[in-house]
Coordinates of C-alpha atoms in Angstrom, one line a residue:
Chain C
X1064 CA -29.3 -8.7 46.4
X1065 CA -32.3 -9.2 43.7
X1066 CA -35.4 -8.5 44.9
X1067 CA -37.0 -8.7 41.3
X1068 CA -36.2 -11.5 38.8
X1069 CA -33.3 -10.3 37.2
X1070 CA -32.1 -12.4 33.9
X1071 CA -28.5 -11.5 33.0
X1072 CA -28.1 -12.8 29.6
X1073 CA -24.3 -14.5 28.3
X1074 CA -23.5 -14.5 24.6
X1075 CA -20.5 -16.2 24.1
X1076 CA -18.8 -18.6 21.4
X1077 CA -17.3 -20.5 24.6
X1078 CA -19.2 -22.9 26.6
X1079 CA -16.4 -22.7 29.2
X1080 CA -16.8 -19.0 29.8
X1081 CA -20.8 -19.4 30.0
X1082 CA -20.2 -22.3 32.7
X1083 CA -18.0 -19.7 34.8
X1084 CA -19.8 -17.2 34.4
X1085 CA -23.5 -19.2 35.7
X1086 CA -21.1 -20.4 38.5
X1087 CA -20.2 -16.8 39.1
X1088 CA -23.7 -15.3 38.9
X1089 CA -25.5 -18.5 40.9
X1090 CA -23.2 -17.2 43.6
X1091 CA -24.5 -13.4 44.2
X1092 CA -28.2 -15.1 43.7
X1093 CA -28.6 -14.5 39.7
X1094 CA -30.2 -16.4 37.2
X1095 CA -28.4 -16.7 34.0
X1096 CA -29.6 -17.2 30.1
X1097 CA -26.6 -18.3 28.1
X1098 CA -26.6 -18.3 24.2
X1099 CA -23.5 -19.5 22.0
X1100 CA -24.1 -17.1 18.8
X1101 CA -26.5 -13.5 18.5
X1102 CA -29.2 -15.9 16.3
X1103 CA -29.8 -17.9 19.3
X1104 CA -30.4 -14.9 21.8
X1105 CA -32.9 -13.1 19.1
X1106 CA -35.2 -16.5 18.7
X1107 CA -35.3 -16.7 22.5
X1108 CA -38.7 -15.4 24.2
X1109 CA -37.1 -13.0 26.8
X1110 CA -38.9 -12.7 29.9
X1111 CA -40.6 -9.1 30.7
X1112 CA -38.4 -8.6 33.5
X1113 CA -35.4 -6.3 34.1
X1114 CA -31.8 -7.6 32.3
X1115 CA -28.9 -7.2 30.1
X1116 CA -26.5 -8.7 28.4
X1117 CA -23.2 -9.6 28.4
X1118 CA -21.9 -10.0 24.9
X1119 CA -18.7 -11.4 23.7
X1120 CA -17.0 -8.6 21.5
X1121 CA -15.7 -11.7 19.3
X1122 CA -18.2 -13.8 17.0
X1123 CA -18.9 -16.2 15.0
X1124 CA -20.7 -14.2 12.2
X1125 CA -20.8 -10.5 13.4
X1126 CA -18.5 -9.1 15.9
X1127 CA -20.3 -8.2 19.2
X1128 CA -19.8 -4.3 18.2
X1129 CA -22.3 -5.6 14.8
X1130 CA -25.1 -7.3 17.0
X1131 CA -25.1 -3.9 19.1
X1132 CA -25.4 -1.5 16.5
X1133 CA -28.1 -4.4 15.3
X1134 CA -29.6 -4.6 18.6
X1135 CA -30.8 -0.5 18.6
X1136 CA -32.0 -0.5 15.0
X1137 CA -34.4 -3.0 15.9
X1138 CA -35.2 -0.7 19.3
X1139 CA -34.0 -3.8 21.4
X1140 CA -33.4 -2.0 24.4
X1141 CA -30.8 -3.6 26.7
X1142 CA -28.0 -2.5 28.1
X1143 CA -24.7 -4.5 26.9
X1144 CA -21.4 -4.7 29.0
X1145 CA -18.7 -6.0 26.8
X1146 CA -16.2 -9.0 27.1
X1147 CA -13.1 -9.7 24.9
X1148 CA -10.2 -10.9 25.0
X1149 CA -7.9 -8.4 23.0
X1150 CA -9.4 -5.0 23.4
X1151 CA -8.3 -1.6 21.9
X1152 CA -9.1 1.6 22.8
X1153 CA -10.8 2.3 19.5
X1154 CA -13.2 -0.5 19.6
X1155 CA -13.7 -0.1 23.6
X1156 CA -14.5 3.8 22.6
X1157 CA -17.2 2.7 19.8
X1158 CA -18.8 0.3 22.2
X1159 CA -19.1 2.7 24.8
X1160 CA -20.3 5.6 22.2
X1161 CA -23.3 3.0 21.1
X1162 CA -24.1 3.3 24.6
X1163 CA -22.2 -0.1 26.6
X1164 CA -22.6 0.1 30.4
X1165 CA -18.9 -1.2 30.0
X1166 CA -15.8 -3.0 28.8
X1167 CA -14.1 -5.6 30.0
X1168 CA -10.8 -7.3 29.0
X1169 CA -10.7 -10.4 29.6
X1170 CA -9.9 -12.4 32.5
X1171 CA -12.0 -9.9 34.3
X1172 CA -12.3 -9.5 38.1
X1173 CA -15.3 -11.0 39.6
X1174 CA -16.2 -8.0 41.5
X1175 CA -16.1 -5.4 37.9
X1176 CA -18.1 -7.9 35.8
X1177 CA -20.7 -7.9 38.7
X1178 CA -20.7 -4.3 39.4
X1179 CA -20.7 -3.3 36.0
X1180 CA -24.3 -6.2 36.3
X1181 CA -25.7 -3.9 38.6
X1182 CA -25.7 -0.9 37.2
X1183 CA -26.8 -2.2 33.8
X1184 CA -29.6 -3.8 35.5
X1185 CA -30.3 -0.4 37.7
X1186 CA -30.2 1.3 34.6
X1187 CA -32.8 -0.9 33.2
X1188 CA -34.7 -0.6 35.8
X1189 CA -35.3 2.8 35.6
X1190 CA -36.2 2.0 32.2
X1191 CA -38.7 -0.3 32.3
X1192 CA -40.3 1.6 35.2
X1193 CA -40.3 4.6 33.2
X1194 CA -42.3 2.6 30.4
X1195 CA -43.9 1.2 33.0
X1196 CA -45.6 4.4 33.9
X1197 CA -45.7 5.6 30.9
X1198 CA -48.3 3.0 29.5
X1199 CA -50.0 4.0 32.3
X1200 CA -50.7 7.2 32.0
X1201 CA -51.5 6.4 28.2
X1202 CA -53.8 3.8 29.3
X1203 CA -55.4 6.8 31.2
X1204 CA -55.3 9.2 28.5
X1205 CA -56.9 6.4 26.9
X1206 CA -60.1 6.7 29.1
X1207 CA -61.3 10.4 28.2
X1208 CA -63.9 11.2 25.8
X1209 CA -63.1 13.6 22.4
X1210 CA -64.5 16.3 23.9
X1211 CA -62.4 16.0 27.3
X1212 CA -59.6 15.5 25.1
X1213 CA -60.0 18.7 23.6
X1214 CA -60.6 20.7 26.4
X1215 CA -57.3 18.9 28.3
X1216 CA -55.5 19.9 25.3
X1217 CA -56.7 23.6 26.0
X1218 CA -56.3 23.1 29.0
X1219 CA -52.4 22.0 29.3
X1220 CA -51.7 25.1 27.4
X1221 CA -53.3 27.8 30.6
X1222 CA -55.9 28.5 29.2
X1223 CA -59.3 29.7 31.5
X1224 CA -62.6 28.1 31.6
X1225 CA -64.5 30.7 30.1
X1226 CA -61.4 30.8 27.3
X1227 CA -62.1 27.5 26.6
X1228 CA -65.5 27.8 26.5
X1229 CA -65.4 30.3 23.6
X1230 CA -63.2 28.2 22.0
X1231 CA -65.1 25.4 21.7
X1232 CA -68.3 27.4 21.6
X1233 CA -69.8 25.9 25.5
X1234 CA -70.6 27.6 28.6
X1235 CA -68.0 28.0 31.4
X1236 CA -70.2 25.3 33.5
X1237 CA -69.7 22.4 30.9
X1238 CA -66.0 23.2 30.8
X1239 CA -66.0 22.6 34.7
X1240 CA -68.1 19.6 34.3
X1241 CA -65.5 18.3 31.4
X1242 CA -62.3 19.5 33.3
X1243 CA -63.1 17.6 36.6
X1244 CA -63.8 14.4 35.0
X1245 CA -60.7 14.8 33.3
X1246 CA -58.5 15.5 36.7
X1247 CA -60.2 12.0 37.8
X1248 CA -59.3 10.2 34.8
X1249 CA -55.8 11.3 34.3
X1250 CA -55.3 10.9 38.5
X1251 CA -54.0 14.3 38.0
X1252 CA -54.5 16.4 42.1
X1253 CA -53.5 19.4 40.4
X1254 CA -53.2 21.7 37.0
X1255 CA -49.7 22.0 37.5
X1256 CA -49.5 17.4 37.9
X1257 CA -51.8 16.8 34.5
X1258 CA -49.7 19.7 32.7
X1259 CA -46.5 17.1 33.7
X1260 CA -48.1 14.1 32.6
X1261 CA -49.2 15.9 29.0
X1262 CA -45.6 16.9 28.1
X1263 CA -44.2 13.3 29.3
X1264 CA -47.6 11.6 27.0
X1265 CA -46.2 14.1 24.6
X1266 CA -50.1 15.3 24.7
X1267 CA -49.7 18.9 23.9
X1268 CA -47.4 18.5 20.6
X1269 CA -49.7 15.8 19.1
X1270 CA -53.0 17.5 19.1
X1271 CA -51.6 20.6 18.1
X1272 CA -50.1 18.9 15.0
Chain U
X370 CA 31.7 15.9 -35.9
X371 CA 33.2 15.6 -39.5
X372 CA 35.0 19.2 -38.4
X373 CA 36.8 17.7 -35.9
X374 CA 37.9 14.9 -37.7
X375 CA 39.8 16.9 -40.1
X376 CA 41.2 18.2 -37.6
X377 CA 42.8 14.9 -36.2
X378 CA 43.9 13.6 -39.8
X379 CA 47.1 14.7 -40.5
X380 CA 48.0 13.9 -43.7
X381 CA 51.3 14.5 -45.7
X382 CA 50.6 17.2 -49.1
X383 CA 47.2 18.0 -47.3
X384 CA 46.3 21.1 -49.9
X385 CA 47.0 24.2 -48.4
X386 CA 47.0 28.0 -50.1
X387 CA 46.9 25.9 -53.8
X388 CA 43.5 24.6 -52.9
X389 CA 42.1 27.9 -52.2
X390 CA 42.6 28.5 -56.2
X391 CA 41.0 26.8 -58.9
X392 CA 43.3 24.4 -59.8
X393 CA 43.5 25.9 -63.9
X394 CA 43.9 29.4 -62.7
X395 CA 47.1 28.2 -60.8
X396 CA 47.9 26.2 -64.1
X397 CA 48.1 30.0 -65.7
X398 CA 50.1 30.8 -62.8
X399 CA 52.5 28.2 -62.1
X400 CA 53.1 28.5 -65.7
X401 CA 53.6 32.6 -65.4
X402 CA 55.8 31.9 -62.3
X403 CA 58.0 29.5 -64.7
X404 CA 57.6 32.2 -67.2
X405 CA 58.8 34.9 -65.4
X406 CA 62.0 32.9 -63.9
X407 CA 63.0 31.7 -67.1
X408 CA 63.3 35.4 -68.0
X409 CA 64.8 36.5 -64.7
X410 CA 67.3 33.2 -64.9
X411 CA 68.0 33.9 -68.5
X412 CA 70.8 36.9 -67.6
X413 CA 72.6 34.7 -65.4
X414 CA 72.3 31.3 -67.6
X415 CA 73.7 32.7 -70.5
X416 CA 73.8 30.1 -73.4
X417 CA 72.0 27.3 -71.6
X418 CA 68.9 28.5 -70.3
X419 CA 67.0 26.4 -67.4
X420 CA 63.9 24.1 -68.5
X421 CA 63.4 23.3 -64.9
X422 CA 60.6 26.0 -64.0
X423 CA 58.7 25.1 -66.9
X424 CA 58.7 21.1 -65.6
X425 CA 58.6 22.6 -62.4
X426 CA 55.6 24.1 -63.1
X427 CA 53.6 21.1 -65.1
X428 CA 54.6 18.8 -62.1
X429 CA 53.3 21.3 -59.9
X430 CA 50.1 22.4 -61.7
X431 CA 49.9 18.4 -62.1
X432 CA 50.3 18.0 -58.3
X433 CA 47.9 20.6 -57.0
X434 CA 45.7 20.6 -59.8
X435 CA 45.3 17.4 -61.1
X436 CA 45.1 15.5 -64.7
X437 CA 43.1 18.9 -66.7
X438 CA 45.4 21.7 -65.0
X439 CA 48.7 19.2 -66.3
X440 CA 47.5 19.0 -69.4
X441 CA 47.3 22.6 -69.7
X442 CA 50.4 23.4 -67.8
X443 CA 51.9 20.9 -70.3
X444 CA 50.2 22.6 -73.1
X445 CA 51.3 26.1 -72.6
X446 CA 55.4 24.9 -70.7
X447 CA 55.5 23.0 -74.0
X448 CA 56.0 26.1 -77.0
X449 CA 57.4 28.4 -74.5
X450 CA 60.2 26.1 -73.2
X451 CA 60.6 25.2 -77.2
X452 CA 60.7 29.0 -77.5
X453 CA 63.5 29.6 -75.4
X454 CA 65.3 26.7 -76.2
X455 CA 65.3 27.6 -79.1
X456 CA 66.1 31.0 -78.4
X457 CA 69.2 30.2 -77.0
X458 CA 70.7 27.8 -79.7
X459 CA 73.2 29.5 -82.3
X460 CA 72.3 28.0 -85.1
X461 CA 68.4 28.9 -83.8
X462 CA 67.2 25.4 -84.8
X463 CA 66.4 22.3 -82.7
X464 CA 68.1 19.2 -82.3
X465 CA 65.9 16.1 -82.4
X466 CA 68.3 14.7 -79.3
X467 CA 67.1 17.8 -77.4
X468 CA 63.7 18.1 -78.7
X469 CA 63.3 13.7 -77.1
X470 CA 64.9 15.1 -74.0
X471 CA 62.4 17.8 -73.6
X472 CA 59.7 16.0 -74.3
X473 CA 61.2 12.9 -71.8
X474 CA 61.4 15.2 -68.8
X475 CA 58.2 17.4 -70.1
X476 CA 55.7 14.0 -69.6
X477 CA 58.5 12.7 -67.0
X478 CA 57.1 16.2 -64.9
X479 CA 53.5 15.3 -66.6
X480 CA 52.8 11.8 -65.4
X481 CA 54.7 12.6 -61.9
X482 CA 52.7 14.7 -60.4
X483 CA 49.3 13.8 -62.7
X484 CA 50.8 9.9 -60.3
X485 CA 50.7 12.7 -57.7
X486 CA 47.1 13.9 -57.9
X487 CA 46.0 10.2 -58.4
X488 CA 47.8 9.5 -55.2
X489 CA 45.6 13.4 -53.3
X490 CA 42.8 11.5 -54.6
X491 CA 43.3 8.2 -52.7
X492 CA 44.0 9.8 -50.0
X493 CA 40.7 12.2 -50.2
X494 CA 39.1 9.4 -49.7
X495 CA 40.9 7.7 -47.1
X496 CA 40.9 10.7 -45.3
X497 CA 37.1 10.7 -45.9
X498 CA 37.1 6.5 -45.1
X499 CA 38.5 8.1 -41.8
X500 CA 36.1 10.6 -41.2
X501 CA 33.4 8.0 -41.8
X502 CA 35.3 5.5 -39.2
X503 CA 35.8 8.0 -36.6
X504 CA 32.4 9.2 -36.2
X505 CA 31.3 5.8 -36.7
X506 CA 33.5 5.3 -33.3
X507 CA 31.7 7.7 -31.4
X508 CA 28.3 6.7 -32.1
X509 CA 29.9 3.8 -30.8
X510 CA 31.2 4.3 -27.9
X511 CA 28.2 6.9 -27.5
X512 CA 25.4 3.7 -27.6
X513 CA 28.3 2.0 -25.6
X514 CA 28.3 4.6 -23.1
X515 CA 24.3 5.1 -23.4
X516 CA 24.2 0.8 -22.7
X517 CA 26.6 0.6 -19.7
X518 CA 24.1 3.8 -18.0
X519 CA 21.4 1.7 -18.5
X520 CA 23.2 -1.9 -17.5
X521 CA 23.6 0.7 -13.9
X522 CA 19.9 1.3 -13.9
X523 CA 19.0 -2.2 -14.7
X524 CA 21.4 -3.4 -11.6
X525 CA 19.9 0.0 -9.1
X526 CA 16.6 -1.4 -9.9
X527 CA 16.8 -5.2 -9.4
X528 CA 18.9 -4.1 -6.1
X529 CA 15.7 -2.6 -5.2
X530 CA 13.5 -4.5 -6.5
X531 CA 15.5 -7.3 -3.7
X532 CA 15.1 -4.9 -1.2
X533 CA 11.4 -4.5 -2.1
X534 CA 10.9 -8.6 -2.1
X535 CA 13.0 -8.9 1.2
X536 CA 11.2 -6.1 2.8
X537 CA 7.9 -8.2 2.1
X538 CA 9.0 -11.3 2.7
X539 CA 9.7 -10.0 6.8
X540 CA 7.1 -7.8 7.2
X541 CA 5.0 -11.3 5.4
X542 CA 6.8 -13.3 7.8
X543 CA 5.9 -10.9 10.9
X544 CA 2.5 -11.0 9.8
X545 CA 1.8 -14.9 9.6
X546 CA 3.4 -14.8 13.2
X547 CA 1.7 -12.1 15.0
X548 CA -1.3 -13.6 13.8
X549 CA -0.5 -17.2 15.3
X550 CA 0.5 -14.9 18.4
X551 CA -3.0 -13.7 18.8
X552 CA -4.7 -16.4 17.5
X553 CA -2.7 -18.6 20.3
X554 CA -3.3 -16.2 22.8
X555 CA -6.8 -16.2 22.0
X556 CA -6.8 -19.8 22.6
X557 CA -4.7 -19.8 25.7
X558 CA -6.9 -17.0 26.6
X559 CA -10.0 -18.0 26.5
X560 CA -9.9 -20.9 29.0
X561 CA -7.3 -18.4 31.5
X562 CA -10.8 -16.3 31.9
X563 CA -13.1 -19.1 32.7
X564 CA -9.8 -20.2 35.2
X565 CA -10.0 -17.1 37.1
X566 CA -13.9 -16.6 37.1
X567 CA -14.3 -19.9 38.2
X568 CA -11.3 -19.2 41.1
X569 CA -13.6 -16.2 42.5
X570 CA -16.2 -18.2 42.6
X571 CA -15.0 -20.6 44.3
X572 CA -13.9 -18.2 46.8
X573 CA -16.9 -16.6 47.1
X574 CA -19.0 -19.6 48.1
X575 CA -16.0 -20.7 50.8
X576 CA -16.7 -17.2 51.9
X577 CA -20.4 -18.1 52.5
X578 CA -19.8 -20.7 53.2
X579 CA -21.1 -23.9 50.6
X580 CA -18.6 -26.1 50.2
X581 CA -20.5 -28.1 47.8
X582 CA -20.6 -25.2 45.3
X583 CA -17.4 -24.3 46.0
X584 CA -16.1 -27.6 45.0
X585 CA -17.9 -27.4 42.0
X586 CA -16.3 -24.2 40.8
X587 CA -12.6 -25.7 41.6
X588 CA -13.8 -28.1 39.7
X589 CA -14.2 -26.0 36.8
X590 CA -11.0 -24.4 37.5
X591 CA -9.3 -27.8 37.1
X592 CA -10.8 -28.7 34.1
X593 CA -10.6 -25.3 31.9
X594 CA -6.7 -25.3 33.1
X595 CA -6.7 -28.4 31.6
X596 CA -7.8 -26.9 28.4
X597 CA -5.8 -24.0 28.6
X598 CA -2.3 -27.1 28.8
X599 CA -4.1 -29.2 26.2
X600 CA -4.4 -25.6 23.9
X601 CA -0.3 -25.6 24.7
X602 CA 0.4 -29.0 24.1
X603 CA -1.7 -28.5 20.8
X604 CA 0.9 -25.9 19.8
X605 CA 3.8 -28.2 20.4
X606 CA 2.1 -30.3 18.5
X607 CA 1.7 -28.2 15.6
X608 CA 5.1 -26.7 15.8
X609 CA 6.2 -30.5 15.7
X610 CA 4.2 -31.6 12.7
X611 CA 5.2 -28.7 10.7
X612 CA 9.1 -30.3 11.2
X613 CA 8.0 -33.7 10.5
X614 CA 8.5 -33.8 7.1
X615 CA 11.9 -35.4 6.8
X616 CA 13.4 -36.3 3.4
X617 CA 17.0 -36.6 2.3
X618 CA 18.8 -33.9 2.5
X619 CA 22.5 -32.3 1.1
X620 CA 24.2 -30.1 3.8
X621 CA 26.7 -28.8 1.2
X622 CA 23.7 -28.3 -1.2
X623 CA 22.0 -26.8 1.4
X624 CA 24.6 -24.3 2.5
X625 CA 25.4 -23.6 -0.8
X626 CA 21.5 -22.2 -1.8
X627 CA 21.3 -20.4 0.9
X628 CA 24.5 -19.2 0.1
X629 CA 24.2 -17.6 -2.9
X630 CA 21.2 -15.9 -2.0
X631 CA 22.4 -14.4 0.4
X632 CA 25.7 -13.5 -2.3
X633 CA 24.3 -10.0 -3.0
X634 CA 24.6 -9.0 0.7
X635 CA 27.9 -10.7 0.9
X636 CA 29.4 -8.8 -1.6
X637 CA 28.0 -5.8 -0.6
X638 CA 29.3 -6.1 2.7
X639 CA 32.9 -7.5 1.1
X640 CA 32.3 -9.9 3.8
X641 CA 34.9 -12.9 3.0
X642 CA 33.9 -15.6 3.1
X643 CA 35.9 -19.0 4.2
X644 CA 34.6 -22.7 3.5
X645 CA 35.6 -25.7 4.9
X646 CA 33.3 -28.0 3.6
X647 CA 33.6 -32.1 3.7
X648 CA 33.2 -33.6 0.4
X649 CA 32.4 -36.8 2.2
X650 CA 29.3 -35.7 3.9
X651 CA 26.9 -38.1 4.3
X652 CA 22.7 -37.7 2.9
X653 CA 20.8 -36.8 6.2
X654 CA 16.9 -36.5 6.4
X655 CA 15.2 -33.7 7.7
X656 CA 13.4 -30.9 6.1
X657 CA 16.0 -28.9 4.0
X658 CA 13.7 -25.7 4.2
X659 CA 13.8 -25.5 7.9
X660 CA 17.9 -26.4 7.8
X661 CA 18.0 -23.5 5.4
X662 CA 15.6 -21.4 8.0
X663 CA 18.9 -22.1 10.5
X664 CA 21.6 -21.4 7.9
X665 CA 20.1 -18.1 6.5
X666 CA 19.9 -17.1 10.5
X667 CA 22.8 -17.7 11.3
X668 CA 24.3 -16.0 8.6
X669 CA 21.9 -12.9 8.6
X670 CA 22.9 -12.3 12.0
X671 CA 26.9 -12.9 11.2
X672 CA 26.0 -9.9 8.6
X673 CA 23.8 -7.2 10.5
X674 CA 27.2 -8.2 13.6
X675 CA 29.8 -7.8 10.8
X676 CA 28.0 -4.5 9.0
X677 CA 29.1 -1.7 12.4
X678 CA 32.9 -4.0 11.6
X679 CA 35.0 -1.0 10.3
X680 CA 38.8 -0.9 11.5
X681 CA 39.0 -5.0 10.4
X682 CA 38.3 -7.2 7.6
X683 CA 35.0 -9.1 7.7
X684 CA 35.0 -12.6 7.6
X685 CA 32.4 -15.7 8.3
X686 CA 33.5 -19.0 8.2
X687 CA 31.7 -21.4 7.6
X688 CA 33.3 -25.1 8.3
X689 CA 31.6 -28.9 8.0
X690 CA 33.1 -31.9 9.3
X691 CA 32.2 -35.5 9.7
X692 CA 32.8 -36.3 13.5
X693 CA 33.7 -39.7 14.7
X694 CA 30.1 -40.4 16.3
X695 CA 27.8 -40.6 13.9
X696 CA 27.3 -36.6 13.3
X697 CA 28.0 -33.8 11.6
X698 CA 29.9 -30.8 13.4
X699 CA 28.9 -27.7 11.5
X700 CA 30.3 -24.5 12.3
X701 CA 29.6 -20.5 11.7
X702 CA 32.0 -18.5 12.9
X703 CA 32.3 -13.9 12.3
X704 CA 34.8 -11.7 13.4
X705 CA 31.6 -9.1 13.8
X706 CA 30.6 -7.8 17.3
X707 CA 30.0 -10.9 18.9
X708 CA 27.4 -10.9 21.7
X709 CA 27.8 -9.6 25.8
X710 CA 28.9 -12.1 28.1
X711 CA 25.7 -11.8 30.5
X712 CA 23.0 -12.2 27.1
X713 CA 25.0 -15.7 26.3
X714 CA 22.9 -17.6 28.8
X715 CA 19.9 -16.6 27.5
X716 CA 20.8 -15.7 23.7
X717 CA 18.6 -18.9 22.3
X718 CA 15.1 -17.4 24.8
X719 CA 12.3 -16.0 22.8
X720 CA 12.0 -12.4 22.6
X721 CA 15.9 -11.8 23.7
X722 CA 17.2 -9.3 21.4
X723 CA 20.0 -7.0 21.0
X724 CA 18.7 -5.6 17.6
X725 CA 16.7 -2.3 17.6
X726 CA 14.0 -3.8 15.7
X727 CA 14.3 -7.3 15.9
X728 CA 12.0 -9.9 17.6
X729 CA 14.2 -12.2 19.3
X730 CA 12.7 -15.3 17.3
X731 CA 15.6 -16.2 15.3
X732 CA 18.1 -17.9 18.0
X733 CA 14.9 -19.8 19.4
X734 CA 13.6 -21.1 16.8
X735 CA 16.9 -22.0 15.2
X736 CA 18.2 -24.2 18.4
X737 CA 13.9 -25.2 17.7
X738 CA 14.7 -27.1 14.3
X739 CA 17.5 -28.1 15.4
X740 CA 16.4 -29.8 18.5
X741 CA 13.7 -31.1 16.4
X742 CA 16.1 -33.2 14.2
X743 CA 17.9 -34.5 17.2
X744 CA 21.5 -32.2 17.3
X745 CA 22.2 -29.2 18.8
X746 CA 23.5 -25.6 18.5
X747 CA 25.6 -24.0 20.9
X748 CA 26.7 -20.3 21.0
X749 CA 30.1 -19.3 22.0
X750 CA 32.1 -16.1 21.7
X751 CA 34.6 -16.2 18.8
X752 CA 38.7 -15.4 19.7
X753 CA 39.1 -12.7 19.6
X754 CA 36.2 -11.0 18.7
X755 CA 32.9 -12.2 17.2
X756 CA 30.8 -15.0 17.6
X757 CA 30.4 -18.7 16.7
X758 CA 27.5 -20.7 16.4
X759 CA 28.2 -25.0 16.6
X760 CA 25.3 -26.7 15.2
X761 CA 25.5 -31.3 15.2
X762 CA 23.7 -33.0 13.2
X763 CA 22.9 -37.1 13.6
X764 CA 23.9 -38.3 10.4
X765 CA 21.1 -40.7 10.4
X766 CA 19.7 -44.0 11.6
X767 CA 18.7 -43.3 14.8
X768 CA 15.3 -41.1 15.2
X769 CA 15.4 -38.2 16.9

């Protein structure tokens, strides 16, 4: 079921429920870590692996919904599945609008929870993949010299080598050499490829600004 | 106001036309009339002219005008009368006897008139006093009406206040109950969730099969189910504990307090209350408030049922007797709508109600309280219509 070491975090003040969920997730080969309060969860240093959070709405101290907002404000991005004993529609609408994956009413069926966890982990994997490739691209961008960055900024706007040379006050052959370096360092095969990378890095905008 | 009082006033000798003239002019006019009458009658009573027109003029002037005009009329009438009298005598002389007689009658007329004038003044005063009294009476009546209106207003305010207070009590009772129910529901739902999840897990392990893991999950099912049962037991114990407060309770006093509380409703619905409370009821150990709750609920139910009745006199009968076997038997009966046969077996179940807005908790609570006191609560149809509730309570000695 799992090709990576995904972790399901559970925050519920009821130990019996944490234990039951731990048993269920172990039966499908998922690793689970339980916390009795949001405070404990925040204090824990999470591993950099795909993960999701199963959150009880009714918690000691702040409610689960408040904690969801807190996490969002702190830019802690983790998919959340709410479980609640007394959910009402406005509550679930609020949770879903704030980006929750699922809103389950206790007692829930195992398959409903497992499906929700799967989709949450899939979402987190996609986020992580995106994050990783973006970080990778940033690393490549960092390899460029100052001159090469200047050339690239004009290049991704669709200008020809000759025009770039005129703008920067160099010869067309120098620009051509820079351009080859840029394509190599950015691992771009075509100009379209490079433009797409620049777009993802918001490179053009930042240079223009 | 005064004009209305004057109309109401019917006094004899009230001033009519003469009042329109100044009193002295009236005196002159009367003397003039007397003179004219004497002259006119002179031809009829030859030899002895009548003196009565002058006496009448003096009397009338004093009568209507008071003392001053009386004097004036006397002063004028005396010489005139004497003149006519003397003129009628053959010797044109005055006999001292006749003069004295004349003066006597004149004085009598004057005094009579003056006295009458006095009486008029007194009557005037009386009339004024009467008027003032009438005004005062009208004012008093007015303030009395205002007072009655104020009292009615006050009663209405009181009623609305009472209504509000009752509503508030009902709402707060429901809120407390709802909160308690929500809390209990949560307490039970938590272990129930664990049970469901563990059972699902158990099934998953059995399918693999991994008997050890399955057994572990099954053991968790048992443990969590026991936990849920403990919650239920705790709630039961809590209810029992709430009933554990036992003090000596006088049932008649207990009933009286409830009835006085419900008195406005009884009066409003014109319900005839018949009581047959034995004077020698023993004091029993119990929770006064809880027992009052029972009476209150049962009587309120009866009143609600009676509110539908229009074709007969509404009655509630309450009797309390000491029975042989150390118990008190209390019977509450009404001649209201009663209950359908099919409801009877489930009457005391929670959430069974025949009321449009009822919770169906009242009778369940009543039976719970009575049973916690070691007693019984039984319902039966009353004859020919209505409901009868019979409560038996032990008189103490044995513990419930």
